[in-house]
XYZ file of C-alpha atoms in Angstrom:
363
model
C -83.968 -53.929 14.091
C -81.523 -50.873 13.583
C -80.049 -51.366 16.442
C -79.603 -55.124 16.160
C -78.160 -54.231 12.820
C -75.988 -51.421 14.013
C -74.175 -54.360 16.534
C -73.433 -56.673 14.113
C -71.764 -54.095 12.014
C -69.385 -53.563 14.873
C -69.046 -57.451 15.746
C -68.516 -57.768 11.824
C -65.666 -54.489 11.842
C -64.063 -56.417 15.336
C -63.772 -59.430 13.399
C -62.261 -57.693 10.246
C -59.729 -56.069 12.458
C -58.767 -58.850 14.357
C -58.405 -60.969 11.094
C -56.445 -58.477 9.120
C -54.298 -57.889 12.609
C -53.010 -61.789 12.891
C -52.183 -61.655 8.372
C -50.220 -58.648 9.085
C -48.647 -60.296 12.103
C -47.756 -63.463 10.007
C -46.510 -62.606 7.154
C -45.049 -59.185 8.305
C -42.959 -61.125 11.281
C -39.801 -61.287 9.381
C -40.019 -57.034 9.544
C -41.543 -56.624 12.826
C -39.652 -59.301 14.877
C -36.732 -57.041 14.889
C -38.967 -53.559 15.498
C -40.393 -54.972 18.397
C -37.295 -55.801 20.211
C -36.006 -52.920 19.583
C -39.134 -50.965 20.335
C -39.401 -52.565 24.142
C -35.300 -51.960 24.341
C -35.946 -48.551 23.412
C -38.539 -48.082 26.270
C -36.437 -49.713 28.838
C -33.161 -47.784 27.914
C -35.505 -44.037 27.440
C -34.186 -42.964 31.228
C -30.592 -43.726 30.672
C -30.365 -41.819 27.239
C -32.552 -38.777 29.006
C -29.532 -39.321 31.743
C -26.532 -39.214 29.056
C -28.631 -36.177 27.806
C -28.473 -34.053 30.146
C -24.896 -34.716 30.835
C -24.530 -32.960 27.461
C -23.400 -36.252 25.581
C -26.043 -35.105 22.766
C -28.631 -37.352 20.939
C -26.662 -39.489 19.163
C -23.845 -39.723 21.680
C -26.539 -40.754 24.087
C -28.074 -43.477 21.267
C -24.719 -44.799 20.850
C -23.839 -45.173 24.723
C -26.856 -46.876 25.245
C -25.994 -49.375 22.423
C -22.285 -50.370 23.585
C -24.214 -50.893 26.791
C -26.825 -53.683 25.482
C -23.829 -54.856 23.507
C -21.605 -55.285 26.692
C -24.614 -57.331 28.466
C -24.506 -59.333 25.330
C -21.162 -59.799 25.420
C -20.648 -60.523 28.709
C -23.194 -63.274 28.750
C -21.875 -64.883 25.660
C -18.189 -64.676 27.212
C -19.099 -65.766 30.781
C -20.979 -69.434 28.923
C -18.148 -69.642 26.631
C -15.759 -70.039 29.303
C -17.480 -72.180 31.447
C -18.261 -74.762 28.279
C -14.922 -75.180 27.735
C -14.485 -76.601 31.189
C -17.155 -79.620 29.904
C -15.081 -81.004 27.401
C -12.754 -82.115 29.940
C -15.376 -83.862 31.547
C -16.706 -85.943 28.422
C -15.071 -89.064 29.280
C -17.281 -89.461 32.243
C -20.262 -88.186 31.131
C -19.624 -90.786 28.516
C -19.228 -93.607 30.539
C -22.360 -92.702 32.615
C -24.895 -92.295 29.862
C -23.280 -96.300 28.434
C -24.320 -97.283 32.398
C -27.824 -95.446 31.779
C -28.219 -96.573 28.812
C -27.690 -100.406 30.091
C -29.938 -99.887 32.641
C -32.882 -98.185 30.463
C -32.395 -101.779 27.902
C -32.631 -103.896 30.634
C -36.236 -101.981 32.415
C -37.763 -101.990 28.552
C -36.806 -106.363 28.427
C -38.315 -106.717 31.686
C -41.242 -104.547 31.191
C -41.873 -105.097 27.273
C -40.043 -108.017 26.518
C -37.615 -106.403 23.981
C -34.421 -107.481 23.987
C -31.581 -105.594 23.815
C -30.890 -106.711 20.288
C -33.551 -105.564 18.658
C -33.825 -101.985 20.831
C -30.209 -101.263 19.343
C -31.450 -102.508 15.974
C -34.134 -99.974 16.272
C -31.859 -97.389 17.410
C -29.470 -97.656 14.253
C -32.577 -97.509 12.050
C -34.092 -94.138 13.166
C -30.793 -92.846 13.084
C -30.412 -93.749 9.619
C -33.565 -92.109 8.987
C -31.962 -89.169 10.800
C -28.960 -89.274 8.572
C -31.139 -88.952 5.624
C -32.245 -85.614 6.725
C -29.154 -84.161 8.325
C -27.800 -82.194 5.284
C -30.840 -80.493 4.712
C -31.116 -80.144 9.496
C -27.257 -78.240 9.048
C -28.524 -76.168 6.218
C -31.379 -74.633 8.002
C -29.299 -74.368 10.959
C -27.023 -72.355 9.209
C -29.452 -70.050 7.835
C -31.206 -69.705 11.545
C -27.840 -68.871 12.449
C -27.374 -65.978 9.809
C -31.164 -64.949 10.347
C -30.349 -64.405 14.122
C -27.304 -62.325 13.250
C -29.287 -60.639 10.604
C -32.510 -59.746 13.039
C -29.713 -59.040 15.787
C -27.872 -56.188 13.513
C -31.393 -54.748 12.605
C -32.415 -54.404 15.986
C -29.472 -52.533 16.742
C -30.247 -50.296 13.826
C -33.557 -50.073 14.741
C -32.817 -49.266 18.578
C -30.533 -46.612 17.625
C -32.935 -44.736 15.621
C -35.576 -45.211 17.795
C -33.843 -43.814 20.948
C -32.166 -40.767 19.081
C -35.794 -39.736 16.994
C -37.971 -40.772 20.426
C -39.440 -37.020 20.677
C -40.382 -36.834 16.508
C -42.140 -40.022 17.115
C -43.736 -38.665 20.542
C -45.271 -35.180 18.595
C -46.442 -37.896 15.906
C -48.851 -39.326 18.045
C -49.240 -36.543 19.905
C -50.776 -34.873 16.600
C -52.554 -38.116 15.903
C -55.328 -37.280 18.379
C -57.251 -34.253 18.280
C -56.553 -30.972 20.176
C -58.519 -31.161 22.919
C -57.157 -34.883 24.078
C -53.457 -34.770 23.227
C -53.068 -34.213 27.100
C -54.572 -37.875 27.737
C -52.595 -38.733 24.617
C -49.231 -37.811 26.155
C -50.434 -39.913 29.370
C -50.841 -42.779 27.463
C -47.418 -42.701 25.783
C -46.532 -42.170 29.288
C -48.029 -45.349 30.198
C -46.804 -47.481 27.303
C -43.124 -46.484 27.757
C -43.413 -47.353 31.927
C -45.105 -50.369 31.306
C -42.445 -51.636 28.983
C -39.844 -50.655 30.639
C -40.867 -51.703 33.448
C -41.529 -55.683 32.160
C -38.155 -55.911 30.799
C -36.102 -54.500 33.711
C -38.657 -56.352 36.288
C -37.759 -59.771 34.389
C -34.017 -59.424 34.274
C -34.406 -58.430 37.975
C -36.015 -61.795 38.228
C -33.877 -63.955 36.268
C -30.339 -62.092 38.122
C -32.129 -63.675 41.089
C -32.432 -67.135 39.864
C -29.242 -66.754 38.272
C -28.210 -66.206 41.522
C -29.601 -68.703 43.851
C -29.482 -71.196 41.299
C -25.610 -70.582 41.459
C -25.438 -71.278 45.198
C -27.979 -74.173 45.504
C -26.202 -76.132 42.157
C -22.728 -75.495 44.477
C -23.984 -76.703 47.648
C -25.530 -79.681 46.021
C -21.966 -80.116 44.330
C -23.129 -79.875 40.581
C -20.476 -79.847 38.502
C -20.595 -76.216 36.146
C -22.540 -74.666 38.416
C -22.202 -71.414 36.900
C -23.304 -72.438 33.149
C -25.996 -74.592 34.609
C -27.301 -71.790 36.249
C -27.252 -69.243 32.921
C -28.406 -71.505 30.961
C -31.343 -72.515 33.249
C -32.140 -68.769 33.657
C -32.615 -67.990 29.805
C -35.551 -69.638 29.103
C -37.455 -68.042 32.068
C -37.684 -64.862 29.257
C -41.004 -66.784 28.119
C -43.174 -66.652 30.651
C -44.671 -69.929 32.365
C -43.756 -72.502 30.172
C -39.474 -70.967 29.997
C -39.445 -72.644 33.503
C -39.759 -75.939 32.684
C -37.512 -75.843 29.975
C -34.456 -74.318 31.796
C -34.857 -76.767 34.121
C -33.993 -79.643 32.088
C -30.298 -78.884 31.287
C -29.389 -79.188 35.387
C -31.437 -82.234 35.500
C -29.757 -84.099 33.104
C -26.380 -82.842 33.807
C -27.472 -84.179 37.388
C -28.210 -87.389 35.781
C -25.537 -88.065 33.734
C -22.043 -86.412 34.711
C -23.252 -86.250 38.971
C -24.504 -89.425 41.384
C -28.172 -90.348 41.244
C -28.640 -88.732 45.012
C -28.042 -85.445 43.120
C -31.450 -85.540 40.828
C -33.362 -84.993 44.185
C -31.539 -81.892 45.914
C -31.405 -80.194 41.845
C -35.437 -80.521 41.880
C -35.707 -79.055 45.075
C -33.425 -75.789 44.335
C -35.193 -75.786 41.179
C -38.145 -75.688 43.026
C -37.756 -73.446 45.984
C -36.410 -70.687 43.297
C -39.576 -70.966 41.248
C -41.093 -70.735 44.816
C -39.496 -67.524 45.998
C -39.173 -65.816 42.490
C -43.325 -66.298 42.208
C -44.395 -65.420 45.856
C -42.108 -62.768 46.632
C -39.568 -61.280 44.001
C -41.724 -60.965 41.145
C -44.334 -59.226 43.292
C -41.679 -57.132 45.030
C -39.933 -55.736 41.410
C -42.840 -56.464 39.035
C -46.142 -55.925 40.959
C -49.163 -55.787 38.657
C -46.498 -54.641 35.780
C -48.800 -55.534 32.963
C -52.114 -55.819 35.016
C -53.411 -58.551 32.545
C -55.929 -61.259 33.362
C -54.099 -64.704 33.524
C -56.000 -66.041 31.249
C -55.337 -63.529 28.437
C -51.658 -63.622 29.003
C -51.578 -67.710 28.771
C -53.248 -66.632 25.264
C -51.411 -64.274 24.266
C -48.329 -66.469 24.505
C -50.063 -69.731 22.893
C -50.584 -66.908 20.248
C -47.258 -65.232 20.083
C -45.887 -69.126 19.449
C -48.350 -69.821 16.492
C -47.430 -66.193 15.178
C -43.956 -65.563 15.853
C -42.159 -68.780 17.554
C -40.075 -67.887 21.049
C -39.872 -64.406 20.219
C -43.667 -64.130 19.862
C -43.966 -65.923 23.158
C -41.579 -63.456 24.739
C -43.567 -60.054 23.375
C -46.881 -60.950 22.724
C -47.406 -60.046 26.216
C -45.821 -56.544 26.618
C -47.714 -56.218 23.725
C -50.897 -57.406 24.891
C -50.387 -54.458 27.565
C -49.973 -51.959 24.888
C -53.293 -52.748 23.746
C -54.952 -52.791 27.378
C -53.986 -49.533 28.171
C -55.006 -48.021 24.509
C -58.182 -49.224 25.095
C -58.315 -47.973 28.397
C -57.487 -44.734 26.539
C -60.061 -44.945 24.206
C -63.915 -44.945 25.353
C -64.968 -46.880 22.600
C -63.023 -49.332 23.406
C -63.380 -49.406 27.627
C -65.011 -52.888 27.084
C -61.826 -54.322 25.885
C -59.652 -52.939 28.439
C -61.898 -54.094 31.162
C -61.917 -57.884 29.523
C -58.164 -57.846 29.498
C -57.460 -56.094 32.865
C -56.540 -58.352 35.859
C -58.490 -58.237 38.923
C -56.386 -59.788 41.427
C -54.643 -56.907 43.391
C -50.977 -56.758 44.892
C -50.667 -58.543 48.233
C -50.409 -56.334 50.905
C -47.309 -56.692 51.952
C -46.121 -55.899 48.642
C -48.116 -52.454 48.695
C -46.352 -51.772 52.340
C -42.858 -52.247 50.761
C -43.403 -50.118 48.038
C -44.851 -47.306 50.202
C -41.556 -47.861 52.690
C -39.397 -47.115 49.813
C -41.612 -43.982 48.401
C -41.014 -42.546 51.828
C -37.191 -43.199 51.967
């Protein structure tokens, strides 16, 4: 009976935990969105700033290097899709006049297949666009406040990055003096851990979407997609969320396919599409990545469904870094071994992957 007694205590303290862990999440996001990002930035940019360091460029000079860098990216990526929009305007005309032939052609399937006629689809067409209408002051005023919240969140990440990279050591002999005496050394090892594993996600992921920036850039040319370039950035973004980003990159390419290309283009698209997902899955997330996070699948597919209940995209996008974080304090803990056991993934690296790695060790 104690002992029954003394496990539903702990089942009742898990649940408590876990409870008071998703409030905080929720109605804390607005504050911790921004810390996050700038917590896993800080991690991946920790070796440059040790680099400016010790080329005597001093704490904050380091801080504010590294910040004119992740500006630059920024920057650079906004510029490079700015300049290849402008080139679609020019092509509006046609991309016009294609969607009116689509658009024929999708009236005439629904009167053959529902017996609608074209009269009455249009007629239904202008009334949920009214309905539309109705709504689109209030649609263009939360736009423009998820505009100024973006900017907003952007600005305090910066803030937050730059404080974060130039107080890194106060905030490493905080936890360090967390734990007691005797464990600080395992302490320090998982800190070590934490910061790797971060950085490591982040920099293996933009590894990963350079490469699909990449090949998507050659396929879309030798398929003779129009844009090619803009296609292929804006197919890559999404792939930040894992699994599901995929999918939804690769309907902008389709439907420019569709619409401003021939119809023998859709085909030769899906298969580029495809053979990138291919490669970037069986070889060059194994090769950069590896077992980066060593999560079970399963847990990771939940941590995202979690991360978009929680937080929207961004939750999707750090919910599992963040899952990791937790894995590997448990792991740290021996309380809490269980846990890191249920979370770790048991699938090991392909061998070939292992033999690479080693190759490169010894080089």
């Amino acid at each position: 009976m104690p002992l029954r007694n003394l496990s539903l205590r702990h089942t009742n303290q898990v649940l408590l935990l876990l409870v008071l862990s998703v409030a905080v999440l929720y109605f804390g996001r607005v504050f911790l969105i921004p810390l996050a990002f700038a917590a896993v930035l800080a991690m991946l940019l920790a070796p440059v700033a040790r680099r400016l360091e010790r080329w005597h460029l001093g704490r904050v000079g380091a801080a504010l290097i590294c910040l004119l860098l992740l500006l630059a990216f920024v920057g650079g990526c906004i510029f490079i899709v700015g300049a290849q929009a402008a080139n679609i305007s020019e092509q509006l005309p046609q991309i016009q006049q294609k969607l009116q032939q689509l658009l024929a052609q999708a009236q005439q399937w629904i009167q053959q297949q529902f017996g609608v006629a074209p009269e009455q689809q249009i007629r239904f067409v202008q009334e949920q666009v009214g309905k539309l209408a109705q709504s689109a002051n209030r649609f263009l005023t939360m736009s423009l406040k998820g505009i100024g919240g973006l900017l907003s969140g952007f600005i305090l990440v910066l803030l937050y990055l730059f404080f974060l990279i130039w107080g890194r050591d106060k905030l490493r002999k905080f936890f360090l003096q967390l734990g007691p005496n005797e464990r600080r050394a395992e302490v320090g090892q998982m800190l070590d851990e934490i910061t790797k594993v971060a950085g490591q996600y982040i920099s293996g992921r933009l590894l990963s979407m350079l490469f699909l920036a990449v090949f998507y850039l050659i396929g879309f040319s030798i398929v003779g997609l129009k844009n090619a370039l803009l296609l292929s950035l804006i197919a890559v973004l999404p792939t930040l969320i894992p699994y599901v980003g995929a999918f939804i990159g690769a309907f902008f390419p389709l439907t420019m396919a569709l619409v401003s290309g021939s119809s023998g283009q859709v085909l030769p698209v899906v298969g580029v599409l495809v053979a990138a997902q291919v490669i970037d899955n069986n070889i060059i997330e194994p090769l950069v990545m590896g077992s980066r996070l060593n999560l079970s699948p399963i847990f990771t597919i939940i941590a995202i469904v979690a991360g978009e209940l929680l937080w929207g995209i961004p939750g999707m996008i750090l919910f599992e870094p963040l899952l990791a974080v937790i894995r590997i304090v448990c792991s740290h803990v021996p309380a809490l071994h269980a846990y890191a056991f249920l979370l770790e993934d048991e699938v090991q690296e392909p061998r070939w992957v292992e033999r690479i790695k080693q190759l490169v060790k010894q080089k």
